Structures are given as structure tokens and as C-alpha cells.
Amino acid sequence: MSQEKFDAIVVGAGPSGNAAAYTLARKGLNVLQLERGEYPGSKNVQGAILYAKALEEIIPDFRESAPLERHIIEQRLWMLDDSSYVGMHYRSEDFNEDRPSRYTILRAQFDKWFSQQVRDAGAVLLCETTVTELLRDESGRVIGVATDRDNGTVYADVVILAEGVNGLVGRRSKLREELQPESVALAVKEMHFLPKDVIDARFNLKGGEGVVIEGMGTITEGMTGTAFIYTNNESLSVGIGCLVSDLAQTGRSPAGLLEAFKNHPSVKPLLAGSEIKEYAAHLIPEGGLKAMPELFGDGWIVVGDAGHFVNAVHREGSNLAMTTGRLAAETVADLKQRGVPCSKANLRAYTKRLEDCFVMKDMKKYKDIPSFLHGNRHLFDLYPRLVSKAAQNWFRVDGKDKLTKEKEILTSFRKGRTLSGLLGDAFKMARAWR
Amino acid sequence: MTKLEMGAAAQTAVKVEEKLFYNRYLVDAGRPHITVRPHDTPSAALLALTRICPAGCYSQADGGQVEIASDGCMECGTCRVLCGESGDIEWNYPRGGFGVLYKFG
Ligand SMILES: Cc1cc2nc3c(=O)[nH]c(=O)nc-3n(C[C@H](O)[C@H](O)[C@H](O)COP(=O)(O)OP(=O)(O)OC[C@H]3O[C@@H](n4cnc5c(N)ncnc54)[C@H](O)[C@@H]3O)c2cc1C
Ligand code: SF4
């Protein structure tokens, strides 16, 4: 491969790698980006909600050229049992603004667009190239990478690992431990195509407006997980994900869970008549702060999913990916400008940048949530059933007086879970949220 | 049948292979990127893969051993997380450019 030595090599062309490569190239660094897919995005899966702010920090006028599907004006949170859902919906005309904050996107197309900006900024991209390991000098400092191409070694002052959740290069180079099954969720997703006007009518939308539905409850059969339906321009993204540890324990088929979700009486009419054009599967790192690996060392730095930067409760990942990619690049560019090496000691400035912004603040705030969710199956089975039963009891007009109804609801909760169990769950939840 | 059993029955009826037809793949013929270590009796984790691999790549042979046909693999990494460390399987990315090719993602 190239004998030239680069200022930086970026492994991966997802949002974190693109953010890093773009930022470095714009600052005049000589950047090589390596991507194993045929084109950027060909291996990547997301819901997908794009959070504008993180991208705006990198490409302020992205709205002019990025392939955006719909801007989100309504959020629906559903707690489902087998035949019903209890929902919390928020819709606002205020979201019809000049610069909306959330959009649906299709990752394969979005990543291609982002990558074009990266190349326009001056970075060199090589696709169909899988990085196999890190190269080190005698002192252990990372000095480049080996790839699966003939004569495929290439050198740089620093390697930015933007390789996504599996983080194979980092793992093989012993920069991190293997992922734990309880720290990753497996999500499966289908693309359902429908004419735009049908989607508009079914979801009560006009123009480029979009809706997000997030569902939890008996659809995951007690496993920790959620499901989603996102409206794109002419398609719906429909998916469901559960922790790998729960799937392994129950032996439930993800495809089967997705099928059951699609056939839920509240979901089926939304999808009726659609044409499926893709079926995808991907892991999501959901272990939070406690599952985060080492983020930097002599000559290397980790960004995005490879660094476990995901806030699972808020379904934020791509924004953390882009922000960490940008911050890592700014750290590297700063060292370069000062003429000092990308040593472990100097790269520590990355941590400071992460801590000064929402990234580490949120990772810290939610650090106990994964273990709370993991240890609490009631949340995904018993409570949705009880809540639905209570709602049904409340809304049915059947000649029963309201006081009796209230008592029945209370009793059903106490029967389902002892009072101390209920209080304990509430307490643990409050503590984890703090 | 209880509710749970009905759920399980509905699940087994899902044909994962049919879903894979929607996808595009560039198969690296003769160079599978995942291999299962030869064994007499499969581990519990290997057995679980016959049900939870989202592409249905793992199956049980007549003798009970777990086998893989990785052509429809979506490279999610679930089997790697469950069985990589124990050595039950060896997992690599397909060579650059090969494997699943998402149009939408
Ligand atoms: C079903 C699902 C729904 C989601 N929904 C949302 C959402 O709505 N909003 C949100 O913000 N986030 C969401 N996320 C999370 C989001 O997708 C990730 O956080 C984000 O993609 C991480 O970006 P990344 O660049 O770190 O990793 P990736 O996007 O995974 O990119 C990694 C890149 O590196 C390449 N690569 C890997 N290894 C190598 C190698 N050895 N050599 C060369 N190239 C390599 C890959 O091919 C890939 O292109 C969702 C995730 C899933 C799975
Ligand atoms: S990587 Fe995912 S899709 Fe491929 S064989 Fe393993 S579990 Fe199945």
C-alpha cells in the first residue's frame, strides 16, 4: 500500500469516523480513512434518528445537501401488552421550525453523503479494506495498521478507532476486553415501503413531518428491550432489540420477536400493504459507563460505538459518535499544531473535552440504568400488563362505581407485585435515574 | 396452549431464509468468515445460536453438532460475543468488500 506516512488513520466510515476524518482534514491534516464495506454505509444499521445539533457542530449547513427523510414532530411512547398499548404522545407545531432538531435518515445513504463531504475536505478514503491489526514499535506505541490488502500496511502518527460496536481491531490488539452479552443488545430491523400519501394519512402527517414510535412491554417477553417504528419519506423502519444475554438465556428468535411485533393489533394496520425491501441486524452497545473500554493510549484513540458511547434510554448513539469523533480529531489536531506527539499523556486532553460536554455528563448520569434495567424483568412484562389492565378497567363504562374500580386497580398491582416490591422498584428507578 | 407456548409456536413459523432474500450479499465463495470448532457435544451457547442468530446461520446436524452456513450472515457479531472467547467459533469480518451490502441500513 502507500509508503507515505499519514498524520492520522481513521478506521471506519460510520458517523464517528466521518466526523473525525472530516474535522482532521478541514484542519489541514493528512488523513487516510479505511472502510471494510464496498461503500460507506453498506455495513451500517440505525433506526434511524439523526440529531441535528451534533452534525451542525461539524457541518453547519448540512440541511442543504444531506439526504434527510422527515423531521420529527411527534413522539409516541407505547407500553404494550398482548392486545393493547398505553401511550404517551407528544406532538407540537413548534417542531415545524426552520432548523428542526431531529430527522429520520437511511444510514446507507446518509453515510455515503457524509463520506463525500469527508473526501471533499481532502481526506483519502479506501473502501473494501478491512483493518486486521494495529502495528506497534518496540516501545508498544501504535504506529499504523495492517489491512487485508496485498502489502497492506500503512503508517501514521495516530490511529483513530471508529470501528463500531464489535471493535475487533481494538480487541485483537488487546486494547479492551471482549463485550459482555449483558452489555449489548441485538436489534433486527425491516424496511417497509409505502407511498408517501399513505404514510401521511396513517400517521396524521403533512409535508415532511415525521413520527417516532418507541414501544416496550410484552413484545420482548420479559427480556430487556424495545421496539420502534420510524416514518421515513416513503418507508417505515420497523425494528426490535433485546439484550444478547436475555436472548441467549431464553433462546427467543429475534426474527420471531419482530414478526410478533409487526402482528401486534396496534401495529399491523400501520404496516398493511407495505413492501419489505430489507432485513438487517446490528448490535447496540448498551452497557453504559461501566462497560466503557480504555479510550486512548500511545498512538491510538477510540470514538463512537467502539468506545461504548451510547445512551440507550434516550436512543442516542449517532450523535455521541459524531461528537466523540469531532472531539478526538480536535485533540489530535491540537497536538499536531503544537508539534507534540500523540502519546498517551498528551491524548489525555480528549478526556477533558469529553467531560466538558454532554457526552460524559450523560454517560455518568445514566451509569446505573443498564444494571437496573437488566435486573428488572417486571418492567418488560408485569408492569405493562398491569398498566394496561388498569387503563382498561378505568375506561370501560360497565355500571361499576369508580371507587370500586380504583380499589380493583390498586389490588391488581399489589397482587402482581408485593407493596415492598413496587416501592423497591420505584426507589431503585429513582436512584438509577438520579 | 398457554400464551407463551403460542408465542413460541408463532416464532418457529417465521422463515428467516425468506427475509434474507430481501438483502444483497457478495459471497466470498470458499472462504467462510466464521467457522465452528469441531466438537462432539455442543456448548449451551452454541446451541443457543441455532435459535438466536438473526440470519439463521447456525443449525444442528443429525448427530447433534452445531454447524454454520455463513452466506446469509449480517455480520452483527452476536455469535462472536457469545462464543468467540470460549473458542467455540472463530469469527472474522469477511474480506473487504464482501458480505452483506445494505441499501438502506
Ligand atoms: C437498530 C438500531 C437503531 C439505532 N437507532 C439510533 C437512533 O435512532 N439514533 C441514534 O443516534 N443512534 C441510533 N443507533 C446507534 C447508532 O447507530 C450508533 O451509535 C452509530 O452508528 C455509531 O457510529 P460509529 O461510527 O461509531 O459506528 P458504525 O456506524 O458502526 O461505523 C463503524 C464503521 O467501521 C467500519 N469498520 C469496522 N471494522 C472495520 C475494520 N476492521 N476495518 C475497516 N472498517 C471497519 C464499518 O464497516 C462501519 O462502516 C441505533 C443502532 C441500531 C443498531
Ligand atoms: S454474526 Fe450475527 S448474523 Fe452472522 S452468524 Fe453470527 S449471529 Fe448470525
PDB file of C-alpha atoms in Angstrom, chain A residues 284-386:
ATOM      1  CA  ILE A 284     -26.013  -1.738  20.056  1.00  0.00           C
ATOM      2  CA  PRO A 285     -23.590  -1.147  22.956  1.00  0.00           C
ATOM      3  CA  GLU A 286     -25.906  -0.579  25.916  1.00  0.00           C
ATOM      4  CA  GLY A 287     -23.714  -1.255  28.934  1.00  0.00           C
ATOM      5  CA  GLY A 288     -23.143   2.444  29.587  1.00  0.00           C
ATOM      6  CA  LEU A 289     -20.265   3.972  31.504  1.00  0.00           C
ATOM      7  CA  LYS A 290     -19.345   0.773  33.329  1.00  0.00           C
ATOM      8  CA  ALA A 291     -18.820  -1.091  30.065  1.00  0.00           C
ATOM      9  CA  MET A 292     -16.586   1.564  28.514  1.00  0.00           C
ATOM     10  CA  PRO A 293     -13.122   0.403  27.469  1.00  0.00           C
ATOM     11  CA  GLU A 294      -9.864   2.348  27.623  1.00  0.00           C
ATOM     12  CA  LEU A 295     -10.295   5.295  25.267  1.00  0.00           C
ATOM     13  CA  PHE A 296      -6.716   6.201  24.360  1.00  0.00           C
ATOM     14  CA  GLY A 297      -3.089   5.175  24.618  1.00  0.00           C
ATOM     15  CA  ASP A 298       0.219   5.771  22.871  1.00  0.00           C
ATOM     16  CA  GLY A 299      -0.736   6.491  19.273  1.00  0.00           C
ATOM     17  CA  TRP A 300      -4.406   5.450  19.425  1.00  0.00           C
ATOM     18  CA  ILE A 301      -7.762   6.879  20.384  1.00  0.00           C
ATOM     19  CA  VAL A 302     -11.286   5.388  20.367  1.00  0.00           C
ATOM     20  CA  VAL A 303     -14.545   7.071  19.264  1.00  0.00           C
ATOM     21  CA  GLY A 304     -18.219   6.178  18.801  1.00  0.00           C
ATOM     22  CA  ASP A 305     -19.717   2.744  19.370  1.00  0.00           C
ATOM     23  CA  ALA A 306     -16.235   1.231  19.704  1.00  0.00           C
ATOM     24  CA  GLY A 307     -15.935   3.311  22.889  1.00  0.00           C
ATOM     25  CA  HIS A 308     -19.411   2.234  24.024  1.00  0.00           C
ATOM     26  CA  PHE A 309     -20.713   5.803  23.669  1.00  0.00           C
ATOM     27  CA  VAL A 310     -24.472   5.141  23.622  1.00  0.00           C
ATOM     28  CA  ASN A 311     -27.272   6.450  25.805  1.00  0.00           C
ATOM     29  CA  ALA A 312     -29.704   3.576  25.425  1.00  0.00           C
ATOM     30  CA  VAL A 313     -32.585   5.145  27.363  1.00  0.00           C
ATOM     31  CA  HIS A 314     -32.686   8.151  25.044  1.00  0.00           C
ATOM     32  CA  ARG A 315     -31.744   6.093  21.979  1.00  0.00           C
ATOM     33  CA  GLU A 316     -28.799   8.324  21.304  1.00  0.00           C
ATOM     34  CA  GLY A 317     -25.760   6.867  19.602  1.00  0.00           C
ATOM     35  CA  SER A 318     -25.010   8.575  16.308  1.00  0.00           C
ATOM     36  CA  ASN A 319     -24.815  11.981  17.994  1.00  0.00           C
ATOM     37  CA  LEU A 320     -22.365  10.675  20.576  1.00  0.00           C
ATOM     38  CA  ALA A 321     -20.459   9.032  17.735  1.00  0.00           C
ATOM     39  CA  MET A 322     -20.173  12.289  15.795  1.00  0.00           C
ATOM     40  CA  THR A 323     -19.331  14.321  18.878  1.00  0.00           C
ATOM     41  CA  THR A 324     -16.631  11.946  20.114  1.00  0.00           C
ATOM     42  CA  GLY A 325     -15.224  11.733  16.581  1.00  0.00           C
ATOM     43  CA  ARG A 326     -15.025  15.510  16.403  1.00  0.00           C
ATOM     44  CA  LEU A 327     -13.519  15.867  19.891  1.00  0.00           C
ATOM     45  CA  ALA A 328     -10.897  13.189  19.254  1.00  0.00           C
ATOM     46  CA  ALA A 329      -9.959  14.925  15.996  1.00  0.00           C
ATOM     47  CA  GLU A 330      -9.723  18.318  17.704  1.00  0.00           C
ATOM     48  CA  THR A 331      -7.479  16.798  20.344  1.00  0.00           C
ATOM     49  CA  VAL A 332      -5.188  15.284  17.713  1.00  0.00           C
ATOM     50  CA  ALA A 333      -5.142  18.433  15.563  1.00  0.00           C
ATOM     51  CA  ASP A 334      -4.266  20.498  18.606  1.00  0.00           C
ATOM     52  CA  LEU A 335      -1.290  18.259  19.445  1.00  0.00           C
ATOM     53  CA  LYS A 336      -0.170  18.354  15.835  1.00  0.00           C
ATOM     54  CA  GLN A 337      -0.295  22.130  15.781  1.00  0.00           C
ATOM     55  CA  ARG A 338       1.748  22.305  18.954  1.00  0.00           C
ATOM     56  CA  GLY A 339       4.223  19.870  17.430  1.00  0.00           C
ATOM     57  CA  VAL A 340       3.931  17.330  20.248  1.00  0.00           C
ATOM     58  CA  PRO A 341       3.390  13.560  19.761  1.00  0.00           C
ATOM     59  CA  CYS A 342       0.097  11.692  20.207  1.00  0.00           C
ATOM     60  CA  SER A 343       1.359   9.972  23.326  1.00  0.00           C
ATOM     61  CA  LYS A 344      -0.928   8.603  25.995  1.00  0.00           C
ATOM     62  CA  ALA A 345      -0.131  11.529  28.276  1.00  0.00           C
ATOM     63  CA  ASN A 346      -0.907  14.099  25.591  1.00  0.00           C
ATOM     64  CA  LEU A 347      -4.088  12.369  24.420  1.00  0.00           C
ATOM     65  CA  ARG A 348      -5.482  12.680  27.927  1.00  0.00           C
ATOM     66  CA  ALA A 349      -6.817  16.056  26.762  1.00  0.00           C
ATOM     67  CA  TYR A 350      -9.529  14.026  24.962  1.00  0.00           C
ATOM     68  CA  THR A 351     -10.998  13.002  28.326  1.00  0.00           C
ATOM     69  CA  LYS A 352     -11.213  16.608  29.393  1.00  0.00           C
ATOM     70  CA  ARG A 353     -13.079  17.527  26.203  1.00  0.00           C
ATOM     71  CA  LEU A 354     -15.485  14.638  26.742  1.00  0.00           C
ATOM     72  CA  GLU A 355     -16.122  15.652  30.333  1.00  0.00           C
ATOM     73  CA  ASP A 356     -16.751  19.270  29.485  1.00  0.00           C
ATOM     74  CA  CYS A 357     -19.698  18.449  27.237  1.00  0.00           C
ATOM     75  CA  PHE A 358     -22.896  16.389  27.384  1.00  0.00           C
ATOM     76  CA  VAL A 359     -21.101  13.194  26.424  1.00  0.00           C
ATOM     77  CA  MET A 360     -19.563  12.228  29.761  1.00  0.00           C
ATOM     78  CA  LYS A 361     -22.156  14.108  31.790  1.00  0.00           C
ATOM     79  CA  ASP A 362     -24.884  11.891  30.326  1.00  0.00           C
ATOM     80  CA  MET A 363     -22.798   8.702  30.456  1.00  0.00           C
ATOM     81  CA  LYS A 364     -22.247   9.375  34.168  1.00  0.00           C
ATOM     82  CA  LYS A 365     -25.830  10.330  34.916  1.00  0.00           C
ATOM     83  CA  TYR A 366     -27.099   7.078  33.405  1.00  0.00           C
ATOM     84  CA  LYS A 367     -24.374   4.794  34.698  1.00  0.00           C
ATOM     85  CA  ASP A 368     -26.706   2.693  36.888  1.00  0.00           C
ATOM     86  CA  ILE A 369     -29.537   2.414  34.375  1.00  0.00           C
ATOM     87  CA  PRO A 370     -28.211  -0.620  32.458  1.00  0.00           C
ATOM     88  CA  SER A 371     -27.916  -2.768  35.582  1.00  0.00           C
ATOM     89  CA  PHE A 372     -31.309  -1.553  36.800  1.00  0.00           C
ATOM     90  CA  LEU A 373     -32.980  -2.489  33.515  1.00  0.00           C
ATOM     91  CA  HIS A 374     -31.125  -5.745  33.266  1.00  0.00           C
ATOM     92  CA  GLY A 375     -32.096  -6.910  36.726  1.00  0.00           C
ATOM     93  CA  ASN A 376     -35.756  -5.978  36.404  1.00  0.00           C
ATOM     94  CA  ARG A 377     -37.871  -8.179  34.197  1.00  0.00           C
ATOM     95  CA  HIS A 378     -41.099  -6.770  35.719  1.00  0.00           C
ATOM     96  CA  LEU A 379     -40.577  -3.640  33.672  1.00  0.00           C
ATOM     97  CA  PHE A 380     -40.901  -5.559  30.433  1.00  0.00           C
ATOM     98  CA  ASP A 381     -43.716  -7.890  31.328  1.00  0.00           C
ATOM     99  CA  LEU A 382     -45.644  -7.496  34.552  1.00  0.00           C
ATOM    100  CA  TYR A 383     -45.925  -3.705  34.663  1.00  0.00           C
ATOM    101  CA  PRO A 384     -47.111  -3.281  31.077  1.00  0.00           C
ATOM    102  CA  ARG A 385     -49.799  -5.899  31.735  1.00  0.00           C
ATOM    103  CA  LEU A 386     -50.882  -4.231  34.957  1.00  0.00           C
TER     104      LEU A 386
END
